[in-house]
Coordinates of C-alpha atoms in Angstrom, one line a residue:
X1 CA 212.4 131.2 65.0
X2 CA 212.4 131.7 68.8
X3 CA 209.1 132.6 70.5
X4 CA 208.0 133.0 74.1
X5 CA 206.2 129.6 74.0
X6 CA 209.4 127.8 72.9
X7 CA 212.0 127.0 75.5
X8 CA 215.2 126.4 73.5
X9 CA 217.5 125.9 76.5
X10 CA 217.6 122.1 76.2
X11 CA 218.0 122.2 72.4
X12 CA 220.8 124.7 72.5
X13 CA 222.7 122.8 75.2
X14 CA 222.4 119.6 73.2
X15 CA 223.8 121.2 70.1
X16 CA 226.7 122.8 72.0
X17 CA 227.6 119.4 73.5
X18 CA 227.4 117.7 70.1
X19 CA 229.5 120.3 68.4
X20 CA 232.2 120.0 71.0
X21 CA 232.3 116.2 70.7
X22 CA 231.9 115.9 66.9
X23 CA 235.7 115.8 66.2
X24 CA 236.2 112.9 68.5
X25 CA 233.6 110.8 66.6
X26 CA 235.0 111.7 63.2
X27 CA 238.4 110.3 64.4
X28 CA 237.1 107.3 66.2
X29 CA 239.1 104.3 64.9
X30 CA 237.3 101.6 62.9
X31 CA 237.9 98.9 65.6
X32 CA 236.2 101.1 68.2
X33 CA 233.3 101.8 66.0
X34 CA 232.8 98.1 65.5
X35 CA 233.0 97.5 69.2
X36 CA 230.3 100.1 69.8
X37 CA 228.0 98.3 67.4
X38 CA 228.7 94.9 68.9
X39 CA 227.8 96.2 72.3
X40 CA 224.4 97.5 71.0
X41 CA 223.3 93.9 70.4
X42 CA 222.8 92.7 74.0
X43 CA 221.0 95.9 74.8
X44 CA 218.6 95.4 71.8
X45 CA 218.0 91.8 72.9
X46 CA 217.5 92.5 76.6
X47 CA 215.0 95.3 76.1
X48 CA 213.2 93.9 73.1
X49 CA 210.1 92.6 74.9
X50 CA 209.6 95.9 76.7
X51 CA 210.1 97.9 73.5
X52 CA 207.6 95.8 71.6
X53 CA 205.1 95.9 74.5
X54 CA 205.3 99.7 74.5
X55 CA 204.5 99.7 70.8
X56 CA 201.6 97.3 71.1
X57 CA 200.1 99.3 74.0
X58 CA 200.3 102.6 72.0
X59 CA 198.5 100.9 69.1
X60 CA 195.7 99.5 71.3
X61 CA 196.4 95.8 71.6
X62 CA 198.4 93.6 74.0
X63 CA 201.9 92.3 73.6
X64 CA 200.6 88.7 73.0
X65 CA 198.3 89.8 70.2
X66 CA 198.9 88.4 66.8
X67 CA 199.4 92.0 65.6
X68 CA 202.4 92.3 67.9
X69 CA 204.4 90.4 65.3
X70 CA 204.8 93.7 63.4
X71 CA 206.2 95.4 66.5
X72 CA 209.0 92.7 66.6
X73 CA 209.6 92.9 62.9
X74 CA 209.7 96.7 62.6
X75 CA 211.3 97.2 66.1
X76 CA 214.1 95.1 67.7
X77 CA 214.6 92.7 64.8
X78 CA 214.9 95.4 62.2
X79 CA 217.3 97.3 64.4
X80 CA 219.4 94.3 65.1
X81 CA 219.5 93.5 61.4
X82 CA 220.6 97.0 60.6
X83 CA 223.4 96.6 63.1
X84 CA 224.3 93.2 61.7
X85 CA 224.6 94.5 58.2
X86 CA 226.9 97.4 59.2
X87 CA 229.0 95.0 61.3
X88 CA 229.4 92.7 58.4
X89 CA 230.8 95.4 56.1
X90 CA 233.0 97.1 58.8
X91 CA 234.5 93.8 59.9
X92 CA 235.5 93.1 56.2
X93 CA 237.2 96.5 56.1
X94 CA 239.0 95.9 59.4
X95 CA 240.3 92.6 58.0
X96 CA 241.7 94.3 54.9
X97 CA 239.1 93.1 52.5
X98 CA 237.0 95.0 50.0
X99 CA 233.5 95.8 51.3
X100 CA 231.9 93.9 48.5
X101 CA 232.4 90.2 47.9
X102 CA 234.2 89.1 44.7
X103 CA 231.7 88.7 41.9
X104 CA 229.1 90.9 43.6
X105 CA 229.4 93.6 41.0
X106 CA 228.5 92.8 37.4
X107 CA 227.5 94.7 34.2
X108 CA 224.3 93.5 32.7
X109 CA 223.1 95.2 29.5
X110 CA 223.8 98.9 29.8
X111 CA 223.7 98.9 33.6
X112 CA 225.8 97.8 36.5
X113 CA 224.2 95.7 39.2
X114 CA 225.4 94.8 42.7
X115 CA 224.4 91.7 44.6
X116 CA 223.8 92.8 48.2
X117 CA 221.7 90.0 49.7
X118 CA 222.2 87.3 50.9
X119 CA 225.5 88.5 52.4
X120 CA 226.1 85.7 54.9
X121 CA 225.3 82.0 55.4
X122 CA 222.9 83.0 58.1
X123 CA 220.9 85.0 55.5
X124 CA 220.6 81.9 53.4
X125 CA 219.2 79.9 56.3
X126 CA 216.8 82.5 57.7
X127 CA 215.6 84.0 54.4
X128 CA 216.2 81.2 51.9
X129 CA 215.1 82.2 48.4
X130 CA 215.4 85.9 49.0
X131 CA 217.9 87.9 47.0
X132 CA 218.5 91.6 46.4
X133 CA 220.3 93.5 43.7
X134 CA 221.0 97.2 43.4
X135 CA 220.9 98.8 40.0
X136 CA 223.2 101.7 39.6
X137 CA 222.5 104.9 37.8
X138 CA 223.3 105.1 34.0
X139 CA 226.9 105.4 33.1
X140 CA 228.3 104.0 36.4
X141 CA 230.8 101.2 35.7
X142 CA 231.6 98.2 37.8
X143 CA 235.0 99.6 38.6
X144 CA 233.4 102.9 39.8
X145 CA 231.1 100.9 42.0
X146 CA 233.9 98.9 43.6
X147 CA 235.9 102.1 44.2
X148 CA 232.9 104.0 45.6
X149 CA 231.7 101.4 48.1
X150 CA 232.5 102.5 51.6
X151 CA 234.9 105.1 50.2
X152 CA 234.7 107.1 53.4
X153 CA 236.4 104.2 55.2
X154 CA 239.0 103.6 52.5
X155 CA 241.0 106.8 52.3
X156 CA 238.1 109.2 52.4
X157 CA 237.8 111.9 55.0
X158 CA 235.0 112.1 57.5
X159 CA 234.6 115.7 58.5
X160 CA 233.1 116.5 61.9
X161 CA 229.5 117.7 61.7
X162 CA 226.1 117.7 63.5
X163 CA 223.2 116.1 61.9
X164 CA 219.5 116.6 62.8
X165 CA 217.3 113.5 62.4
X166 CA 213.6 114.3 62.5
X167 CA 212.2 111.0 63.6
X168 CA 209.3 109.0 62.1
X169 CA 206.2 108.4 64.1
X170 CA 205.1 105.1 62.7
X171 CA 207.8 102.3 62.6
X172 CA 209.9 101.9 65.7
X173 CA 213.3 101.2 64.2
X174 CA 213.1 104.1 61.6
X175 CA 214.6 106.8 63.8
X176 CA 217.3 104.4 65.1
X177 CA 218.3 103.3 61.7
X178 CA 218.5 106.9 60.5
X179 CA 220.8 107.7 63.5
X180 CA 223.0 104.8 62.5
X181 CA 223.2 106.0 58.9
X182 CA 224.3 109.5 60.0
X183 CA 226.8 108.2 62.4
X184 CA 228.4 105.4 60.4
X185 CA 227.8 106.4 56.7
X186 CA 228.3 110.2 57.0
X187 CA 230.4 110.4 60.2
X188 CA 228.3 113.0 61.9
X189 CA 227.1 113.1 65.4
X190 CA 223.3 113.3 65.8
X191 CA 220.5 115.3 67.5
X192 CA 217.4 113.1 67.1
X193 CA 214.1 114.8 67.7
X194 CA 211.5 112.2 68.6
X195 CA 208.2 112.3 66.8
X196 CA 205.3 113.1 69.3
X197 CA 203.4 110.0 68.0
X198 CA 206.0 107.5 69.3
X199 CA 208.0 109.6 71.8
X200 CA 207.4 106.7 74.2
X201 CA 210.4 105.0 72.5
X202 CA 212.9 107.6 73.7
X203 CA 213.9 105.7 76.9
X204 CA 214.3 102.5 74.9
X205 CA 216.6 104.3 72.4
X206 CA 218.6 106.0 75.1
X207 CA 219.2 102.7 76.8
X208 CA 220.3 101.0 73.5
X209 CA 222.5 103.9 72.4
X210 CA 223.8 104.6 76.0
X211 CA 227.5 104.6 75.0
X212 CA 226.9 107.1 72.2
X213 CA 225.0 109.5 74.5
X214 CA 227.5 109.2 77.3
X215 CA 230.3 110.2 74.9
X216 CA 228.4 113.2 73.6
X217 CA 227.8 111.8 70.1
X218 CA 224.1 111.5 70.3
X219 CA 221.3 113.5 71.9
X220 CA 217.6 112.8 72.0
X221 CA 215.1 115.6 72.3
X222 CA 211.3 115.9 72.3
X223 CA 209.0 118.4 70.8
X224 CA 206.6 119.2 67.9
X225 CA 206.7 121.5 64.9
X226 CA 208.0 124.5 66.8
X227 CA 211.1 122.6 68.1
X228 CA 211.6 121.0 64.7
X229 CA 211.5 124.4 63.0
X230 CA 214.0 125.9 65.4
X231 CA 216.4 123.1 64.9
X232 CA 216.3 123.0 61.1
X233 CA 217.5 126.6 60.9
X234 CA 219.9 126.5 63.8
X235 CA 223.5 127.4 63.0
X236 CA 224.6 124.4 65.1
X237 CA 223.1 121.9 62.6
X238 CA 225.0 121.0 59.5
X239 CA 222.7 118.5 57.8
X240 CA 219.1 117.2 58.1
X241 CA 217.4 113.9 57.5
X242 CA 213.6 113.7 57.7
X243 CA 211.2 110.8 57.5
X244 CA 207.6 112.0 56.9
X245 CA 205.5 113.6 54.2
X246 CA 206.3 116.0 51.4
X247 CA 204.3 118.6 53.4
X248 CA 206.9 118.2 56.2
X249 CA 209.7 118.7 53.8
X250 CA 208.1 121.8 52.2
X251 CA 207.4 123.3 55.6
X252 CA 211.1 123.0 56.5
X253 CA 212.4 124.3 53.2
X254 CA 209.8 126.9 52.1
X255 CA 207.9 127.6 55.3
X256 CA 204.2 127.7 55.8
X257 CA 203.4 131.5 55.6
X258 CA 202.1 133.5 52.7
X259 CA 205.5 133.7 51.1
X260 CA 206.1 130.0 50.9
X261 CA 205.1 129.6 47.2
X262 CA 207.2 132.6 46.2
X263 CA 210.2 131.1 47.9
X264 CA 209.6 127.8 46.0
X265 CA 209.3 129.6 42.7
X266 CA 212.4 131.7 43.2
X267 CA 214.3 128.8 44.9
X268 CA 215.1 130.8 48.0
X269 CA 214.8 128.3 50.8
X270 CA 214.6 129.1 54.5
X271 CA 217.5 126.6 54.9
X272 CA 220.0 125.4 52.4
X273 CA 221.6 122.8 54.6
X274 CA 222.1 119.4 52.9
X275 CA 218.7 117.7 53.4
X276 CA 217.9 114.1 52.7
X277 CA 214.4 112.7 53.1
X278 CA 212.1 109.7 52.8
X279 CA 208.6 110.9 52.2
X280 CA 206.4 108.1 51.0
X281 CA 203.8 108.3 48.2
X282 CA 201.1 106.2 46.6
X283 CA 202.6 102.7 46.4
X284 CA 201.3 100.2 43.8
X285 CA 201.0 96.4 44.0
X286 CA 201.0 95.1 40.4
X287 CA 199.7 91.6 39.8
X288 CA 200.8 89.9 36.5
X289 CA 198.3 87.4 35.1
X290 CA 199.5 83.8 35.1
X291 CA 198.7 80.1 35.7
X292 CA 197.8 80.4 39.4
X293 CA 196.4 77.6 41.5
X294 CA 193.7 78.2 44.2
X295 CA 196.5 77.9 46.8
X296 CA 198.4 80.7 44.9
X297 CA 195.4 83.0 45.2
X298 CA 195.1 82.3 48.9
X299 CA 198.8 82.9 49.6
X300 CA 199.1 86.0 47.5
X301 CA 195.9 87.5 49.0
X302 CA 197.6 87.1 52.4
X303 CA 200.7 88.8 50.9
X304 CA 198.7 91.7 49.5
X305 CA 196.6 92.2 52.7
X306 CA 199.8 92.2 54.7
X307 CA 201.2 94.9 52.6
X308 CA 198.1 97.0 53.4
X309 CA 197.3 96.0 57.0
X310 CA 200.8 95.9 58.5
X311 CA 200.7 98.8 61.0
X312 CA 197.1 99.5 59.9
X313 CA 198.4 100.9 56.7
X314 CA 200.4 103.6 58.6
X315 CA 203.5 102.9 56.4
X316 CA 205.0 105.1 53.8
X317 CA 205.4 102.0 51.7
X318 CA 201.9 100.4 52.3
X319 CA 200.2 99.2 49.2
X320 CA 197.5 101.7 48.4
X321 CA 196.6 100.8 44.8
X322 CA 196.2 97.2 43.6
X323 CA 196.8 97.0 39.9
X324 CA 195.0 94.0 38.3
X325 CA 194.5 92.7 34.7
X326 CA 191.0 93.7 33.6
X327 CA 190.3 90.5 31.6
X328 CA 192.1 87.9 33.7
X329 CA 189.7 85.4 35.4
X330 CA 192.0 85.4 38.4
X331 CA 191.2 89.0 39.2
X332 CA 187.9 88.2 40.8
X333 CA 189.3 85.1 42.5
X334 CA 192.0 87.2 44.1
X335 CA 189.6 89.9 45.2
X336 CA 187.4 87.2 46.7
X337 CA 190.3 86.0 48.9
X338 CA 191.2 89.5 49.8
X339 CA 187.7 90.3 51.0
X340 CA 187.6 87.1 53.1
X341 CA 190.9 88.0 54.8
X342 CA 189.9 91.6 55.5
X343 CA 186.8 90.4 57.2
X344 CA 188.3 87.7 59.5
X345 CA 191.5 89.4 60.7
X346 CA 191.5 90.3 64.4
X347 CA 190.1 93.7 65.4
X348 CA 192.4 96.7 65.6
X349 CA 192.2 100.5 65.1
X350 CA 193.7 102.9 62.7
X351 CA 195.6 104.6 65.5
X352 CA 197.8 107.2 63.7
X353 CA 196.7 110.9 64.1
X354 CA 194.3 112.0 61.3
X355 CA 193.6 108.4 60.1
X356 CA 189.9 108.6 61.0
X357 CA 189.4 111.8 59.0
X358 CA 191.3 110.4 56.1
X359 CA 189.2 107.2 56.0
X360 CA 186.0 109.3 56.3
X361 CA 187.2 111.2 53.2
X362 CA 187.7 108.0 51.3
X363 CA 184.2 106.9 52.3
X364 CA 182.7 110.2 51.3
X365 CA 184.3 110.0 47.9
X366 CA 183.2 106.3 47.5
X367 CA 179.8 105.8 49.0
X368 CA 179.7 102.3 47.7
X369 CA 183.1 101.3 49.1
X370 CA 183.3 98.0 51.0
X371 CA 183.9 98.3 54.7
X372 CA 185.3 95.1 56.3
X373 CA 185.8 96.4 59.8
X374 CA 183.7 99.4 61.0
X375 CA 185.0 102.4 59.1
X376 CA 188.3 100.8 58.3
X377 CA 189.7 98.1 56.0
X378 CA 188.1 99.9 53.1
X379 CA 188.2 98.3 49.7
X380 CA 187.3 100.3 46.6
X381 CA 187.2 97.5 44.0
X382 CA 187.1 99.4 40.7
X383 CA 188.6 102.8 40.3
X384 CA 188.3 104.4 36.9
X385 CA 188.9 108.1 37.5
X386 CA 192.5 109.0 37.3
X387 CA 191.8 112.0 39.6
X388 CA 190.5 109.7 42.3
X389 CA 191.8 110.6 45.8
X390 CA 193.3 107.1 46.3
X391 CA 195.4 107.7 43.2
X392 CA 196.5 111.3 43.9
X393 CA 197.4 111.3 47.6
X394 CA 198.7 109.0 50.4
X395 CA 195.9 107.9 52.7
X396 CA 198.3 106.4 55.4
X397 CA 195.5 104.2 56.7
X398 CA 193.7 101.0 56.0
X399 CA 192.1 101.8 52.6
X400 CA 193.0 99.9 49.4
X401 CA 191.9 100.9 45.9
X402 CA 191.8 98.6 42.8
X403 CA 192.6 99.7 39.3
X404 CA 192.0 97.3 36.4
X405 CA 194.1 97.7 33.3
X406 CA 194.0 96.1 29.8
X407 CA 196.5 93.8 28.3
X408 CA 196.1 90.8 26.0
X409 CA 199.3 89.2 27.5
X410 CA 201.5 89.6 30.5
X411 CA 203.9 91.7 28.5
X412 CA 201.1 94.0 27.2
X413 CA 199.6 94.3 30.7
X414 CA 203.0 95.1 32.2
X415 CA 203.5 97.9 29.7
X416 CA 200.2 99.4 30.8
X417 CA 200.9 98.9 34.5
X418 CA 204.4 100.5 34.3
X419 CA 203.1 103.5 32.4
X420 CA 200.2 103.9 34.9
X421 CA 202.5 103.7 38.0
X422 CA 205.1 106.0 36.5
X423 CA 202.7 108.7 35.2
X424 CA 199.6 108.6 37.4
X425 CA 200.6 107.7 40.9
X426 CA 202.6 110.3 42.9
X427 CA 205.8 109.2 44.6
X428 CA 208.6 106.9 43.8
X429 CA 209.5 105.2 47.0
X430 CA 208.3 101.6 46.4
X431 CA 206.4 99.2 44.2
X432 CA 205.5 95.6 44.5
X433 CA 205.3 93.2 41.6
X434 CA 203.7 89.7 41.8
X435 CA 204.3 87.2 39.1
X436 CA 204.3 83.4 38.7
X437 CA 207.7 81.9 37.8
X438 CA 206.2 80.2 34.8
X439 CA 205.0 83.6 33.5
X440 CA 208.5 84.9 33.6
X441 CA 209.8 81.9 31.7
X442 CA 207.2 82.0 29.0
X443 CA 207.5 85.8 28.5
X444 CA 211.2 86.4 28.6
X445 CA 212.3 89.9 29.1
X446 CA 208.8 91.3 30.0
X447 CA 209.4 91.3 33.8
X448 CA 213.0 92.4 33.4
X449 CA 211.9 95.3 31.2
X450 CA 209.2 96.3 33.8
X451 CA 211.8 96.3 36.6
X452 CA 214.1 98.5 34.6
X453 CA 211.4 101.0 33.7
X454 CA 209.5 101.3 37.0
X455 CA 210.7 104.6 38.5
X456 CA 210.8 103.5 42.1
X457 CA 213.7 103.4 44.5
X458 CA 212.6 100.1 46.1
X459 CA 210.9 97.2 44.2
X460 CA 209.8 93.9 45.6
X461 CA 209.2 91.0 43.3
X462 CA 206.9 88.4 45.0
X463 CA 207.5 90.2 48.2
X464 CA 206.2 93.4 49.7
X465 CA 208.6 96.2 48.9
X466 CA 208.5 97.2 52.6
X467 CA 210.7 94.2 53.4
X468 CA 213.6 96.0 51.8
X469 CA 213.6 98.4 54.8
X470 CA 214.2 95.6 57.3
X471 CA 217.3 94.0 55.8
X472 CA 220.0 96.7 56.3
X473 CA 222.0 95.7 53.2
X474 CA 219.3 97.0 50.9
X475 CA 219.4 100.8 50.2
X476 CA 216.2 102.5 51.1
X477 CA 215.0 105.7 49.4
X478 CA 213.1 107.2 46.5
X479 CA 214.1 106.9 42.8
X480 CA 216.6 109.6 42.0
X481 CA 215.5 112.7 40.2
X482 CA 213.5 114.7 42.8
X483 CA 214.5 118.3 43.6
X484 CA 213.8 120.4 46.6
X485 CA 211.2 122.3 44.5
X486 CA 209.5 119.1 43.5
X487 CA 210.5 116.7 46.3
X488 CA 208.2 113.8 45.5
X489 CA 209.2 110.8 47.8
X490 CA 212.5 112.4 48.8
X491 CA 216.2 112.5 48.1
X492 CA 218.9 110.1 49.2
X493 CA 219.3 106.5 50.3
X494 CA 219.7 105.2 53.9
X495 CA 220.1 101.6 55.3
X496 CA 222.9 101.2 52.8
X497 CA 225.4 99.0 54.7
X498 CA 227.8 98.7 51.7
X499 CA 227.7 102.5 51.5
X500 CA 227.2 102.4 47.7
X501 CA 227.2 105.7 45.7
X502 CA 225.1 106.5 42.6
X503 CA 222.2 104.1 43.4
X504 CA 219.1 104.1 41.2
X505 CA 217.0 101.3 42.8
X506 CA 217.0 98.2 44.9
X507 CA 215.2 95.1 43.6
X508 CA 214.3 92.4 46.2
X509 CA 213.1 89.0 45.0
X510 CA 211.3 86.2 47.0
X511 CA 209.8 82.9 46.2
X512 CA 206.3 83.1 44.6
X513 CA 205.1 80.2 46.8
X514 CA 206.2 79.0 50.2
X515 CA 207.9 75.7 50.9
X516 CA 207.2 73.0 50.2
X517 CA 204.6 74.1 47.5
X518 CA 207.3 76.2 45.9
X519 CA 208.8 73.0 44.5
X520 CA 205.8 72.6 42.2
X521 CA 205.6 76.2 41.1
X522 CA 209.1 76.7 39.9
X523 CA 210.5 78.5 43.0
X524 CA 212.1 75.9 45.2
X525 CA 213.3 77.2 48.6
X526 CA 213.2 76.4 52.3
X527 CA 211.1 79.5 53.1
X528 CA 207.7 78.8 54.7
X529 CA 205.0 81.5 55.1
X530 CA 206.9 84.7 56.0
X531 CA 206.5 85.5 59.8
X532 CA 205.6 89.1 59.0
X533 CA 202.4 88.0 57.2
X534 CA 199.4 89.2 59.2
X535 CA 197.9 85.7 58.8
X536 CA 201.0 83.9 60.3
X537 CA 199.8 82.0 63.4
X538 CA 203.2 81.9 65.0
X539 CA 204.6 85.2 63.6
X540 CA 205.2 86.9 66.9
X541 CA 207.0 83.9 68.4
X542 CA 209.1 83.3 65.3
X543 CA 210.1 87.0 65.1
X544 CA 211.0 87.0 68.8
X545 CA 213.3 84.0 68.3
X546 CA 214.8 85.5 65.1
X547 CA 215.5 88.7 67.0
X548 CA 217.4 86.7 69.7
X549 CA 219.3 84.8 67.0
X550 CA 220.2 88.0 65.1
X551 CA 221.6 89.7 68.2
X552 CA 223.7 86.6 69.1
X553 CA 223.8 84.0 66.3
X554 CA 224.2 80.4 67.4
X555 CA 223.3 77.1 65.6
X556 CA 221.7 75.9 68.8
X557 CA 218.9 78.4 68.4
X558 CA 218.0 77.4 64.8
X559 CA 215.8 74.4 65.6
X560 CA 213.5 76.6 67.8
X561 CA 213.4 79.2 65.0
X562 CA 212.6 76.7 62.3
X563 CA 210.0 74.9 64.4
X564 CA 208.0 78.1 65.1
X565 CA 208.4 79.2 61.4
X566 CA 207.0 75.9 60.1
X567 CA 204.0 76.0 62.4
X568 CA 203.1 79.5 61.1

């Protein structure tokens, strides 16, 4: 893999140092590992403003822009939350407790479920009404779950090893959270190759992880495809984790030359190292018909537009296909609100490399598509062709397609929607389901059946499925079943603080309506409009205060957090 244009000196030296120091990390006592995480927190807090400002600048807006809320949510707050979740579990282990709370594991029907969020009283205060459960794979008993949770810290052996993390270029905390997973869940030291798109984050990560780099347990390197290819086949690398596209995975495993397809057919990969991945796909947002008020349409339009416009749609979990009931009067009311929001949001660009070309391809395929901001914020309001490009490939930009499906009742519609999502849309990373509480009560079992049948690793009910990534306790990855020859949305789960084995999917639930209106819609909670909504007027301030709180929780900080949240 070496070539005259590729200087491997830095890469080879980093791998030698990591190999030398890997045994010392594998034998680092639990108390010391906890201390290392605790000392990350002030470094996250002290550099948070600079880190988010760097992200805002790279995306083309200022640090005080309303859009900068996403840089706080997907940057320092998410990273602090990932650390908080791991600390919670490791401290329980250090105190001699089981990693899971009593009663968290239960068998329901033919499956075992695990309550993973809320995990603390602070979770109830900051995200009241949110709850997450993990559904285990078929045949896994409650006792097996309890025994398997954090098994590597309870008599298991952590063997020294060197992991390669090929960083994501879109969300700031992705690379950092993957590093934490390799270090703490798998016990391996890490060489992290920054993605060229956000390599500007490297000095921020090096400052945050300073103790790990000083002790030779972590190395950051830069580079593009050539450096990545060299590292993936290097004898000094024991395992690989990649966040990207299926094309990235296939280039690593099968290559890009004329023999790539033959290698795939014959299953003779270029590298057979253990490789986990998170690769995106075409994510649906399914709206179940119900007795919505005009306020519900406005709020859920904000929710849907957020799931598309966060990071300009440059998210592997961004809603790309809105699945609506064909004969529900609310369909047009909802689309009316979505159009209004797309037109009035502040200006921004689709900054990710290739976005302009991908949006132009959408416009070429749909000459009558609605454009709500130049060539971006594209809405294709009625897709009928199952081979449409919005249904067959990830756009990774600000384009949203609408598919209308039949169904005489919510239960009938859900059966059509689940079948459509499972059989037509590529990828199994995440899906969002929006349903009125009264609809669930009057059609018992319909939503539960849909959640069981949807083949996605991450599902959000009345919350964008992308929020699962932020919480740390909620495993993040594709639905099991992919293989290296048909990789889909990837293999494996990260952000899995309880270190559960045999996961099938994570289901996160949130209130259908914000406080106080939720009292009248059957979902009472203290949660106001979420601060990550692109329409939240104080989202940036709220997330900045939540970040400070998460890095150093104190009741004295809560009034300022709540005051900002309520003004949003």
